[in-house]
Coordinates of C-alpha atoms in Angstrom, one line a residue:
X1 CA -3.2 10.7 -21.1
X2 CA -6.4 9.2 -20.9
X3 CA -4.8 5.7 -22.3
X4 CA -2.6 5.7 -19.3
X5 CA -4.9 6.9 -16.6
X6 CA -7.6 3.7 -17.8
X7 CA -4.6 1.2 -18.0
X8 CA -3.5 2.5 -14.3
X9 CA -7.0 2.3 -13.2
X10 CA -7.5 -1.0 -14.8
X11 CA -4.3 -2.3 -13.0
X12 CA -5.3 -1.1 -9.5
X13 CA -8.5 -2.5 -9.6
X14 CA -7.8 -5.9 -10.9
X15 CA -5.2 -5.9 -8.0
X16 CA -7.7 -4.2 -5.5
X17 CA -10.7 -6.1 -5.8
X18 CA -9.4 -9.2 -4.8
X19 CA -7.4 -8.0 -2.2
X20 CA -10.2 -6.2 -0.8
X21 CA -13.1 -9.3 -0.7
X22 CA -10.6 -12.3 0.3
X23 CA -11.1 -12.3 3.5
X24 CA -15.3 -12.6 3.0
X25 CA -13.8 -15.7 0.6
X26 CA -11.9 -17.2 2.8
X27 CA -14.7 -17.3 5.7
X28 CA -17.9 -17.0 6.8
X29 CA -17.6 -16.0 10.9
X30 CA -17.7 -12.5 11.2
X31 CA -15.1 -12.6 13.7
X32 CA -12.6 -14.4 12.0
X33 CA -12.9 -12.5 9.2
X34 CA -12.2 -9.4 11.4
X35 CA -8.9 -11.0 12.6
X36 CA -8.1 -11.8 9.0
X37 CA -8.5 -8.0 8.4
X38 CA -6.8 -7.1 11.4
X39 CA -3.8 -8.9 10.7
X40 CA -3.6 -8.1 7.4
X41 CA -3.5 -4.4 8.5
X42 CA -0.8 -4.7 11.3
X43 CA 1.4 -6.5 8.4
X44 CA 0.6 -3.2 6.0
X45 CA 1.5 -0.8 9.2
X46 CA 5.0 -2.8 9.7
X47 CA 5.4 -3.1 6.5
X48 CA 4.9 1.0 6.0
X49 CA 6.9 1.4 8.7
X50 CA 9.9 -0.8 8.1
X51 CA 10.2 0.4 4.0
X52 CA 10.3 4.4 5.4
X53 CA 12.9 3.9 8.0
X54 CA 15.0 2.0 5.3
X55 CA 14.5 4.6 2.7
X56 CA 16.8 7.0 1.6
X57 CA 17.3 10.7 3.1
X58 CA 16.1 13.4 0.9
X59 CA 19.2 16.2 1.2
X60 CA 18.6 18.6 3.2
X61 CA 17.1 22.0 1.2
X62 CA 20.1 24.2 2.7
X63 CA 22.7 21.7 0.9
X64 CA 20.7 21.5 -2.1
X65 CA 20.6 25.3 -2.8
X66 CA 24.5 25.3 -1.8
X67 CA 24.5 22.2 -4.7
X68 CA 22.4 25.0 -7.1
X69 CA 24.4 28.2 -6.5
X70 CA 28.0 26.5 -6.7

């Protein structure tokens, strides 16, 4: 279990560190950096909304209970 945790944490760090630091490397202007971060957060919000809207619905609790009892 510890090995899986270390692999997952390493994979997360390999992605997250460059993702967070990229705007600082792209420009030294704080205003432009803010615009880049704002766009990134905006696109992320739209992606979350679209993926949530396109996700399949989970069954209602009553339908699940009916299937379980026969």
